[in-house]
PDB file of C-alpha atoms and ligand atoms in Angstrom:
ATOM      1  CA  MET I  21     -52.516  31.734-107.666  1.00  0.00           C
ATOM      2  CA  GLU I  22     -48.914  31.592-106.222  1.00  0.00           C
ATOM      3  CA  LEU I  23     -48.787  30.750-102.501  1.00  0.00           C
ATOM      4  CA  PHE I  24     -45.068  31.047-102.231  1.00  0.00           C
ATOM      5  CA  SER I  25     -42.739  33.504-103.693  1.00  0.00           C
ATOM      6  CA  ASP I  26     -39.020  32.918-104.692  1.00  0.00           C
ATOM      7  CA  ASP I  27     -37.943  35.966-102.852  1.00  0.00           C
ATOM      8  CA  PHE I  28     -35.752  34.458-100.301  1.00  0.00           C
ATOM      9  CA  THR I  29     -31.964  34.168 -99.716  1.00  0.00           C
ATOM     10  CA  ASP I  30     -29.896  31.394 -98.263  1.00  0.00           C
ATOM     11  CA  GLY I  31     -28.992  30.993 -94.596  1.00  0.00           C
ATOM     12  CA  ASN I  32     -25.903  32.992 -94.911  1.00  0.00           C
ATOM     13  CA  ALA I  33     -28.004  35.990 -94.324  1.00  0.00           C
ATOM     14  CA  LEU I  34     -28.328  34.861 -90.739  1.00  0.00           C
ATOM     15  CA  ALA I  35     -24.596  34.877 -90.040  1.00  0.00           C
ATOM     16  CA  GLY I  36     -24.215  38.275 -88.618  1.00  0.00           C
ATOM     17  CA  PRO I  37     -27.538  38.469 -86.581  1.00  0.00           C
ATOM     18  CA  LEU I  38     -26.944  34.979 -85.132  1.00  0.00           C
ATOM     19  CA  ARG I  39     -23.301  35.646 -84.271  1.00  0.00           C
ATOM     20  CA  GLU I  40     -24.452  38.676 -82.360  1.00  0.00           C
ATOM     21  CA  ILE I  41     -26.980  36.601 -80.365  1.00  0.00           C
ATOM     22  CA  PHE I  42     -24.947  33.435 -79.747  1.00  0.00           C
ATOM     23  CA  ALA I  43     -21.963  35.582 -78.279  1.00  0.00           C
ATOM     24  CA  MET I  44     -24.260  36.937 -75.585  1.00  0.00           C
ATOM     25  CA  ASP I  45     -24.603  35.776 -71.977  1.00  0.00           C
ATOM     26  CA  MET I  46     -27.908  33.990 -72.396  1.00  0.00           C
ATOM     27  CA  THR I  47     -28.760  33.479 -68.686  1.00  0.00           C
ATOM     28  CA  GLN I  48     -30.759  36.841 -68.686  1.00  0.00           C
ATOM     29  CA  ALA I  49     -32.710  35.800 -71.816  1.00  0.00           C
ATOM     30  CA  MET I  50     -36.461  35.311 -71.146  1.00  0.00           C
ATOM     31  CA  GLY I  51     -37.702  31.949 -72.393  1.00  0.00           C
ATOM     32  CA  ARG I  52     -41.300  30.847 -72.901  1.00  0.00           C
ATOM     33  CA  CYS I  53     -42.335  27.336 -72.150  1.00  0.00           C
ATOM     34  CA  VAL I  54     -44.096  25.533 -75.096  1.00  0.00           C
ATOM     35  CA  ASN I  55     -45.931  23.366 -72.699  1.00  0.00           C
ATOM     36  CA  CYS I  56     -47.345  25.798 -70.098  1.00  0.00           C
ATOM     37  CA  GLY I  57     -46.727  29.145 -71.668  1.00  0.00           C
ATOM     38  CA  ASP I  58     -44.887  30.607 -68.620  1.00  0.00           C
ATOM     39  CA  GLU I  59     -42.078  32.977 -69.239  1.00  0.00           C
ATOM     40  CA  GLY I  60     -38.954  33.246 -67.147  1.00  0.00           C
ATOM     41  CA  PRO I  61     -35.237  34.006 -67.371  1.00  0.00           C
ATOM     42  CA  VAL I  62     -32.793  31.163 -68.446  1.00  0.00           C
ATOM     43  CA  ALA I  63     -31.110  31.530 -65.011  1.00  0.00           C
ATOM     44  CA  GLY I  64     -34.352  30.376 -63.394  1.00  0.00           C
ATOM     45  CA  LEU I  65     -34.600  27.073 -65.195  1.00  0.00           C
ATOM     46  CA  LYS I  66     -34.116  23.837 -63.245  1.00  0.00           C
ATOM     47  CA  VAL I  67     -30.993  22.289 -64.768  1.00  0.00           C
ATOM     48  CA  TYR I  68     -30.057  18.532 -64.346  1.00  0.00           C
ATOM     49  CA  THR I  69     -26.449  18.021 -64.934  1.00  0.00           C
ATOM     50  CA  HIS I  70     -25.912  14.450 -63.809  1.00  0.00           C
ATOM     51  CA  ALA I  71     -26.926  13.174 -67.211  1.00  0.00           C
ATOM     52  CA  PRO I  72     -25.513  12.445 -70.758  1.00  0.00           C
ATOM     53  CA  GLY I  73     -26.248  16.088 -71.442  1.00  0.00           C
ATOM     54  CA  LEU I  74     -27.520  19.227 -69.819  1.00  0.00           C
ATOM     55  CA  VAL I  75     -31.423  19.097 -69.363  1.00  0.00           C
ATOM     56  CA  ALA I  76     -33.186  22.362 -68.480  1.00  0.00           C
ATOM     57  CA  ARG I  77     -36.771  22.200 -67.154  1.00  0.00           C
ATOM     58  CA  CYS I  78     -39.418  24.748 -66.808  1.00  0.00           C
ATOM     59  CA  PRO I  79     -39.707  25.846 -63.150  1.00  0.00           C
ATOM     60  CA  SER I  80     -43.612  25.932 -63.479  1.00  0.00           C
ATOM     61  CA  CYS I  81     -44.437  22.744 -65.155  1.00  0.00           C
ATOM     62  CA  GLU I  82     -41.202  20.578 -65.162  1.00  0.00           C
ATOM     63  CA  GLU I  83     -41.292  20.037 -68.850  1.00  0.00           C
ATOM     64  CA  VAL I  84     -37.941  19.828 -70.769  1.00  0.00           C
ATOM     65  CA  VAL I  85     -37.405  23.427 -72.381  1.00  0.00           C
ATOM     66  CA  MET I  86     -33.616  23.049 -73.340  1.00  0.00           C
ATOM     67  CA  ARG I  87     -31.244  20.228 -74.023  1.00  0.00           C
ATOM     68  CA  LEU I  88     -27.414  20.791 -74.659  1.00  0.00           C
ATOM     69  CA  VAL I  89     -25.197  17.887 -75.598  1.00  0.00           C
ATOM     70  CA  ARG I  90     -21.539  18.466 -76.069  1.00  0.00           C
ATOM     71  CA  SER I  91     -19.407  16.094 -77.908  1.00  0.00           C
ATOM     72  CA  PRO I  92     -15.647  16.399 -78.751  1.00  0.00           C
ATOM     73  CA  SER I  93     -16.484  17.996 -82.129  1.00  0.00           C
ATOM     74  CA  SER I  94     -20.134  19.313 -81.747  1.00  0.00           C
ATOM     75  CA  ALA I  95     -22.546  21.014 -79.623  1.00  0.00           C
ATOM     76  CA  TRP I  96     -26.316  20.031 -80.037  1.00  0.00           C
ATOM     77  CA  LEU I  97     -28.779  22.545 -78.767  1.00  0.00           C
ATOM     78  CA  ASP I  98     -32.352  21.363 -78.719  1.00  0.00           C
ATOM     79  CA  LEU I  99     -34.946  24.066 -77.984  1.00  0.00           C
ATOM     80  CA  ARG I 100     -38.179  22.321 -79.045  1.00  0.00           C
ATOM     81  CA  GLY I 101     -39.614  22.901 -75.636  1.00  0.00           C
ATOM     82  CA  THR I 102     -38.983  26.699 -75.868  1.00  0.00           C
ATOM     83  CA  MET I 103     -41.433  28.753 -77.832  1.00  0.00           C
ATOM     84  CA  SER I 104     -39.266  31.718 -77.885  1.00  0.00           C
ATOM     85  CA  LEU I 105     -36.230  33.298 -76.235  1.00  0.00           C
ATOM     86  CA  ARG I 106     -36.283  37.149 -75.743  1.00  0.00           C
ATOM     87  CA  ILE I 107     -32.694  38.146 -75.465  1.00  0.00           C
ATOM     88  CA  PRO I 108     -31.889  41.620 -74.042  1.00  0.00           C
ATOM     89  CA  MET I 109     -29.439  43.406 -76.478  1.00  0.00           C
ATOM     90  CA  PRO I 110     -27.287  46.472 -75.622  1.00  0.00           C
ATOM     91  CA  VAL I 111     -28.834  49.485 -76.955  1.00  0.00           C
ATOM     92  CA  GLU I 112     -26.787  51.251 -79.616  1.00  0.00           C
TER      93      GLU I 112
ATOM     94  CA  MET K   1     -11.168  -8.200 -67.885  1.00  0.00           C
ATOM     95  CA  ARG K   2     -12.239  -6.441 -70.954  1.00  0.00           C
ATOM     96  CA  LEU K   3     -13.705  -2.947 -71.108  1.00  0.00           C
ATOM     97  CA  PRO K   4     -15.233  -1.200 -74.159  1.00  0.00           C
ATOM     98  CA  PRO K   5     -13.086   1.453 -75.818  1.00  0.00           C
ATOM     99  CA  GLY K   6     -12.884   4.739 -73.810  1.00  0.00           C
ATOM    100  CA  GLN K   7     -14.508   3.322 -70.689  1.00  0.00           C
ATOM    101  CA  TYR K   8     -13.054   3.305 -67.176  1.00  0.00           C
ATOM    102  CA  LEU K   9     -14.093   1.015 -64.269  1.00  0.00           C
ATOM    103  CA  THR K  10     -16.091   2.069 -61.282  1.00  0.00           C
ATOM    104  CA  GLU K  11     -17.171   0.288 -58.175  1.00  0.00           C
ATOM    105  CA  ASP K  12     -20.030   2.555 -57.091  1.00  0.00           C
ATOM    106  CA  PHE K  13     -23.377   2.983 -59.131  1.00  0.00           C
ATOM    107  CA  PRO K  14     -23.577   6.561 -60.269  1.00  0.00           C
ATOM    108  CA  VAL K  15     -27.140   7.994 -60.534  1.00  0.00           C
ATOM    109  CA  LEU K  16     -27.777   9.811 -63.862  1.00  0.00           C
ATOM    110  CA  THR K  17     -31.112  11.276 -64.605  1.00  0.00           C
ATOM    111  CA  ALA K  18     -32.614  13.862 -66.988  1.00  0.00           C
ATOM    112  CA  GLY K  19     -35.174  14.997 -64.394  1.00  0.00           C
ATOM    113  CA  PRO K  20     -36.515  14.542 -60.920  1.00  0.00           C
ATOM    114  CA  THR K  21     -36.507  11.095 -59.398  1.00  0.00           C
ATOM    115  CA  LEU K  22     -40.003   9.650 -59.761  1.00  0.00           C
ATOM    116  CA  ARG K  23     -41.847   7.684 -57.036  1.00  0.00           C
ATOM    117  CA  VAL K  24     -44.133   5.449 -58.846  1.00  0.00           C
ATOM    118  CA  PRO K  25     -46.312   3.271 -56.481  1.00  0.00           C
ATOM    119  CA  THR K  26     -46.706  -0.279 -57.634  1.00  0.00           C
ATOM    120  CA  ASP K  27     -50.541  -0.292 -56.932  1.00  0.00           C
ATOM    121  CA  THR K  28     -51.043   2.177 -59.877  1.00  0.00           C
ATOM    122  CA  TRP K  29     -48.013   0.990 -61.905  1.00  0.00           C
ATOM    123  CA  GLU K  30     -48.720  -0.525 -65.264  1.00  0.00           C
ATOM    124  CA  PHE K  31     -46.742  -1.676 -68.258  1.00  0.00           C
ATOM    125  CA  VAL K  32     -48.219  -1.396 -71.691  1.00  0.00           C
ATOM    126  CA  ILE K  33     -46.977  -2.768 -75.057  1.00  0.00           C
ATOM    127  CA  VAL K  34     -48.586  -1.112 -78.024  1.00  0.00           C
ATOM    128  CA  THR K  35     -48.128  -2.800 -81.411  1.00  0.00           C
ATOM    129  CA  GLU K  36     -47.784  -0.971 -84.722  1.00  0.00           C
ATOM    130  CA  ALA K  37     -51.483  -1.907 -85.374  1.00  0.00           C
ATOM    131  CA  GLY K  38     -52.493  -0.211 -82.155  1.00  0.00           C
ATOM    132  CA  GLU K  39     -53.158  -3.414 -80.192  1.00  0.00           C
ATOM    133  CA  LYS K  40     -52.500  -3.009 -76.445  1.00  0.00           C
ATOM    134  CA  HIS K  41     -51.063  -5.547 -74.041  1.00  0.00           C
ATOM    135  CA  ARG K  42     -51.205  -4.493 -70.414  1.00  0.00           C
ATOM    136  CA  TRP K  43     -49.656  -5.777 -67.157  1.00  0.00           C
ATOM    137  CA  ASP K  44     -50.267  -4.418 -63.688  1.00  0.00           C
ATOM    138  CA  TRP K  45     -47.600  -5.022 -60.900  1.00  0.00           C
ATOM    139  CA  GLN K  46     -49.112  -8.310 -59.711  1.00  0.00           C
ATOM    140  CA  GLN K  47     -49.338  -9.623 -63.158  1.00  0.00           C
ATOM    141  CA  LEU K  48     -45.679  -8.749 -63.731  1.00  0.00           C
ATOM    142  CA  MET K  49     -44.551 -10.478 -60.466  1.00  0.00           C
ATOM    143  CA  ALA K  50     -46.552 -13.632 -61.496  1.00  0.00           C
ATOM    144  CA  LEU K  51     -44.519 -14.107 -64.615  1.00  0.00           C
ATOM    145  CA  PRO K  52     -41.393 -16.218 -64.588  1.00  0.00           C
ATOM    146  CA  SER K  53     -38.254 -14.141 -63.720  1.00  0.00           C
ATOM    147  CA  GLU K  54     -34.598 -14.418 -64.587  1.00  0.00           C
ATOM    148  CA  ARG K  55     -31.533 -13.370 -62.574  1.00  0.00           C
ATOM    149  CA  PRO K  56     -28.997 -11.895 -65.129  1.00  0.00           C
ATOM    150  CA  THR K  57     -25.490 -10.825 -64.034  1.00  0.00           C
ATOM    151  CA  VAL K  58     -24.347  -8.189 -66.635  1.00  0.00           C
ATOM    152  CA  ASP K  59     -21.881  -5.403 -67.199  1.00  0.00           C
ATOM    153  CA  LEU K  60     -23.223  -1.807 -67.481  1.00  0.00           C
ATOM    154  CA  HIS K  61     -21.642   0.786 -69.761  1.00  0.00           C
ATOM    155  CA  CYS K  62     -22.672   4.501 -69.417  1.00  0.00           C
ATOM    156  CA  VAL K  63     -22.004   6.825 -72.340  1.00  0.00           C
ATOM    157  CA  THR K  64     -20.459   9.268 -69.778  1.00  0.00           C
ATOM    158  CA  LYS K  65     -17.639   6.715 -69.618  1.00  0.00           C
ATOM    159  CA  TRP K  66     -17.960   4.615 -66.553  1.00  0.00           C
ATOM    160  CA  SER K  67     -18.442   0.824 -66.592  1.00  0.00           C
ATOM    161  CA  LYS K  68     -19.698  -1.319 -63.775  1.00  0.00           C
ATOM    162  CA  LEU K  69     -19.072  -5.080 -64.034  1.00  0.00           C
ATOM    163  CA  HIS K  70     -21.062  -8.163 -62.792  1.00  0.00           C
ATOM    164  CA  THR K  71     -24.155  -6.314 -61.599  1.00  0.00           C
ATOM    165  CA  ARG K  72     -26.947  -8.622 -60.474  1.00  0.00           C
ATOM    166  CA  TRP K  73     -30.482  -8.146 -61.444  1.00  0.00           C
ATOM    167  CA  GLN K  74     -33.798  -9.903 -61.373  1.00  0.00           C
ATOM    168  CA  GLY K  75     -36.677  -9.204 -63.859  1.00  0.00           C
ATOM    169  CA  VAL K  76     -38.862 -10.499 -66.574  1.00  0.00           C
ATOM    170  CA  SER K  77     -37.299 -11.121 -69.947  1.00  0.00           C
ATOM    171  CA  LEU K  78     -38.935  -9.172 -72.862  1.00  0.00           C
ATOM    172  CA  ASP K  79     -38.854 -12.671 -74.683  1.00  0.00           C
ATOM    173  CA  VAL K  80     -41.793 -13.543 -72.112  1.00  0.00           C
ATOM    174  CA  LEU K  81     -43.543 -10.180 -72.455  1.00  0.00           C
ATOM    175  CA  LEU K  82     -43.460 -10.239 -76.288  1.00  0.00           C
ATOM    176  CA  GLU K  83     -44.419 -13.943 -76.611  1.00  0.00           C
ATOM    177  CA  GLY K  84     -48.174 -13.379 -77.161  1.00  0.00           C
ATOM    178  CA  VAL K  85     -47.733 -10.149 -79.031  1.00  0.00           C
ATOM    179  CA  ASP K  86     -48.411 -10.221 -82.785  1.00  0.00           C
ATOM    180  CA  THR K  87     -46.084  -7.908 -84.401  1.00  0.00           C
ATOM    181  CA  ALA K  88     -43.786  -7.510 -87.478  1.00  0.00           C
ATOM    182  CA  ALA K  89     -42.233  -4.286 -86.230  1.00  0.00           C
ATOM    183  CA  ASP K  90     -38.778  -3.382 -86.896  1.00  0.00           C
ATOM    184  CA  TYR K  91     -38.325  -0.783 -84.203  1.00  0.00           C
ATOM    185  CA  ALA K  92     -39.415   0.031 -80.614  1.00  0.00           C
ATOM    186  CA  MET K  93     -39.804   3.186 -78.507  1.00  0.00           C
ATOM    187  CA  VAL K  94     -39.477   2.732 -74.780  1.00  0.00           C
ATOM    188  CA  HIS K  95     -41.483   5.144 -72.619  1.00  0.00           C
ATOM    189  CA  SER K  96     -40.959   6.057 -68.974  1.00  0.00           C
ATOM    190  CA  TYR K  97     -43.026   7.632 -66.389  1.00  0.00           C
ATOM    191  CA  GLY K  98     -41.899  11.300 -66.507  1.00  0.00           C
ATOM    192  CA  GLY K  99     -41.778  11.480 -70.251  1.00  0.00           C
ATOM    193  CA  TYR K 100     -38.384  10.016 -71.032  1.00  0.00           C
ATOM    194  CA  THR K 101     -38.058   8.052 -74.231  1.00  0.00           C
ATOM    195  CA  THR K 102     -35.454   5.906 -75.928  1.00  0.00           C
ATOM    196  CA  ASN K 103     -35.473   3.882 -79.278  1.00  0.00           C
ATOM    197  CA  LEU K 104     -33.940   0.722 -80.319  1.00  0.00           C
ATOM    198  CA  PRO K 105     -34.392  -2.047 -83.018  1.00  0.00           C
ATOM    199  CA  TYR K 106     -37.071  -4.577 -82.060  1.00  0.00           C
ATOM    200  CA  GLU K 107     -34.608  -7.344 -82.451  1.00  0.00           C
ATOM    201  CA  ASP K 108     -32.587  -5.959 -79.531  1.00  0.00           C
ATOM    202  CA  LEU K 109     -35.378  -6.625 -77.206  1.00  0.00           C
ATOM    203  CA  LEU K 110     -35.291 -10.371 -78.053  1.00  0.00           C
ATOM    204  CA  HIS K 111     -33.252 -13.481 -77.445  1.00  0.00           C
ATOM    205  CA  GLY K 112     -32.343 -12.872 -73.869  1.00  0.00           C
ATOM    206  CA  GLN K 113     -30.953  -9.346 -74.246  1.00  0.00           C
ATOM    207  CA  ALA K 114     -33.503  -7.275 -72.490  1.00  0.00           C
ATOM    208  CA  TRP K 115     -35.567  -7.387 -69.301  1.00  0.00           C
ATOM    209  CA  ILE K 116     -38.071  -5.444 -67.260  1.00  0.00           C
ATOM    210  CA  ALA K 117     -35.817  -5.483 -64.062  1.00  0.00           C
ATOM    211  CA  TYR K 118     -37.441  -4.941 -60.642  1.00  0.00           C
ATOM    212  CA  LYS K 119     -34.567  -6.104 -58.230  1.00  0.00           C
ATOM    213  CA  PHE K 120     -30.906  -4.993 -58.065  1.00  0.00           C
ATOM    214  CA  ASP K 121     -28.414  -6.961 -55.906  1.00  0.00           C
ATOM    215  CA  GLY K 122     -31.292  -8.845 -54.321  1.00  0.00           C
ATOM    216  CA  GLU K 123     -33.125  -5.718 -53.169  1.00  0.00           C
ATOM    217  CA  ASP K 124     -36.208  -3.968 -54.683  1.00  0.00           C
ATOM    218  CA  LEU K 125     -35.058  -1.420 -57.277  1.00  0.00           C
ATOM    219  CA  THR K 126     -34.817   1.978 -55.640  1.00  0.00           C
ATOM    220  CA  PRO K 127     -36.369   5.024 -57.285  1.00  0.00           C
ATOM    221  CA  GLU K 128     -32.899   6.572 -57.881  1.00  0.00           C
ATOM    222  CA  HIS K 129     -32.007   3.519 -60.002  1.00  0.00           C
ATOM    223  CA  GLY K 130     -35.327   3.546 -61.853  1.00  0.00           C
ATOM    224  CA  GLY K 131     -37.562   1.477 -59.563  1.00  0.00           C
ATOM    225  CA  PRO K 132     -40.049   0.061 -59.246  1.00  0.00           C
ATOM    226  CA  ALA K 133     -39.033  -1.290 -62.660  1.00  0.00           C
ATOM    227  CA  ARG K 134     -36.644  -0.227 -65.426  1.00  0.00           C
ATOM    228  CA  LEU K 135     -35.674  -1.673 -68.930  1.00  0.00           C
ATOM    229  CA  LEU K 136     -32.408  -3.497 -68.793  1.00  0.00           C
ATOM    230  CA  VAL K 137     -30.549  -3.669 -72.115  1.00  0.00           C
ATOM    231  CA  PRO K 138     -26.894  -4.024 -71.048  1.00  0.00           C
ATOM    232  CA  HIS K 139     -25.468  -4.640 -74.521  1.00  0.00           C
ATOM    233  CA  LEU K 140     -26.261  -0.888 -75.336  1.00  0.00           C
ATOM    234  CA  TYR K 141     -25.186   2.176 -73.610  1.00  0.00           C
ATOM    235  CA  LEU K 142     -26.976   2.673 -70.234  1.00  0.00           C
ATOM    236  CA  TRP K 143     -29.124   5.564 -71.474  1.00  0.00           C
ATOM    237  CA  LYS K 144     -31.111   2.776 -73.432  1.00  0.00           C
ATOM    238  CA  SER K 145     -31.993   1.015 -70.264  1.00  0.00           C
ATOM    239  CA  ALA K 146     -34.871   3.414 -69.370  1.00  0.00           C
ATOM    240  CA  LYS K 147     -35.642   4.085 -65.831  1.00  0.00           C
ATOM    241  CA  TRP K 148     -39.303   4.050 -64.536  1.00  0.00           C
ATOM    242  CA  VAL K 149     -40.361   2.109 -67.631  1.00  0.00           C
ATOM    243  CA  ARG K 150     -44.056   2.253 -68.351  1.00  0.00           C
ATOM    244  CA  GLY K 151     -44.360   0.784 -71.820  1.00  0.00           C
ATOM    245  CA  ILE K 152     -43.011   0.045 -75.317  1.00  0.00           C
ATOM    246  CA  THR K 153     -44.477   1.152 -78.531  1.00  0.00           C
ATOM    247  CA  LEU K 154     -43.634  -1.000 -81.479  1.00  0.00           C
ATOM    248  CA  MET K 155     -43.015   0.860 -84.874  1.00  0.00           C
ATOM    249  CA  ASP K 156     -42.486   0.193 -88.439  1.00  0.00           C
ATOM    250  CA  GLU K 157     -40.225   3.096 -88.832  1.00  0.00           C
ATOM    251  CA  ASP K 158     -37.323   4.276 -86.491  1.00  0.00           C
ATOM    252  CA  GLU K 159     -37.839   7.333 -84.474  1.00  0.00           C
ATOM    253  CA  PRO K 160     -35.363   9.141 -82.231  1.00  0.00           C
ATOM    254  CA  GLY K 161     -35.921   9.116 -78.450  1.00  0.00           C
ATOM    255  CA  PHE K 162     -35.012  11.744 -75.815  1.00  0.00           C
ATOM    256  CA  TRP K 163     -31.085  11.602 -76.148  1.00  0.00           C
ATOM    257  CA  GLU K 164     -31.060  10.214 -79.663  1.00  0.00           C
ATOM    258  CA  SER K 165     -32.811  13.416 -81.017  1.00  0.00           C
ATOM    259  CA  ALA K 166     -30.197  15.647 -79.190  1.00  0.00           C
ATOM    260  CA  GLY K 167     -26.957  14.361 -80.531  1.00  0.00           C
ATOM    261  CA  TYR K 168     -26.601  10.850 -79.151  1.00  0.00           C
ATOM    262  CA  HIS K 169     -26.142   7.837 -81.446  1.00  0.00           C
ATOM    263  CA  ASP K 170     -29.216   5.956 -82.691  1.00  0.00           C
ATOM    264  CA  TYR K 171     -27.987   2.556 -81.718  1.00  0.00           C
ATOM    265  CA  GLY K 172     -25.360   3.030 -78.987  1.00  0.00           C
ATOM    266  CA  ASP K 173     -23.254  -0.010 -79.183  1.00  0.00           C
ATOM    267  CA  PRO K 174     -20.383   0.506 -76.418  1.00  0.00           C
ATOM    268  CA  TRP K 175     -18.086  -1.988 -78.187  1.00  0.00           C
ATOM    269  CA  ARG K 176     -18.063   0.187 -81.372  1.00  0.00           C
ATOM    270  CA  GLU K 177     -18.012   3.352 -79.263  1.00  0.00           C
ATOM    271  CA  GLN K 178     -21.222   4.661 -80.862  1.00  0.00           C
ATOM    272  CA  ARG K 179     -21.601   7.615 -78.449  1.00  0.00           C
ATOM    273  CA  TYR K 180     -22.795  10.402 -80.747  1.00  0.00           C
ATOM    274  CA  GLN K 181     -24.356  10.761 -84.125  1.00  0.00           C
ATOM    275  CA  GLY K 182     -21.791  10.017 -86.696  1.00  0.00           C
ATOM    276  CA  ASP K 183     -19.710   7.833 -84.504  1.00  0.00           C
TER     277      ASP K 183
HETATM  278 ZN1   ZN A 202     -43.789  25.132 -68.447  1.00  0.00          ZN
END
């Protein structure tokens, strides 16, 4: 029995959809915390800026939900503390 | 006077933190070293205070580019704490109260390079600067000198800590300007 099919394409298929999302203002996106399950807007996170990167914590449980590190040539976005982000999109 | 590449000198002591300032009372404080075999070595505050201490004067280099020279500390050398610990580990993960972590090679904890520091400039270390006790490993960028330290896990394999898993360099040598992954 085959558990996995070969019916996939490479990540270039994500190019358009991701470009659409990452060009948005994300502060109104609703994030769900991995640790406590609470959901709230990105704008409502507690952000610590006096650090080597930006650290955003869940306002309910204080766990880290987002890290953003900017070097001269890269940006690292670590979202392991976020279960999902619901991003409002303009209705066509 | 020599500064690592890309650093500037500061006289004050900027406070950097990835979260709320923790106030850990010394009567419940403990420091635990866990070996790769799972063996635990535990010290409470009184036991730490009873160990022989050193008073290193060291230069601090923060990855956000400030350096502060000739800072005076008091603490217990990791050579003392690791003396009775049976290990062949190559790596260590440092854990803090509040969940912060940072990794470094086991060797970098030895040979007079690392301390559990509890006094700064002759005074008890304040919570803002990581008191009651923080790791002090001044030969690496300051994010490795974990505030509010609570323990060290010894490991056979390297694992990235809090900043090391989000773009910062795994080792972080200021003299080689190892700020970010790939530097
Ligand atoms: Zn939460």
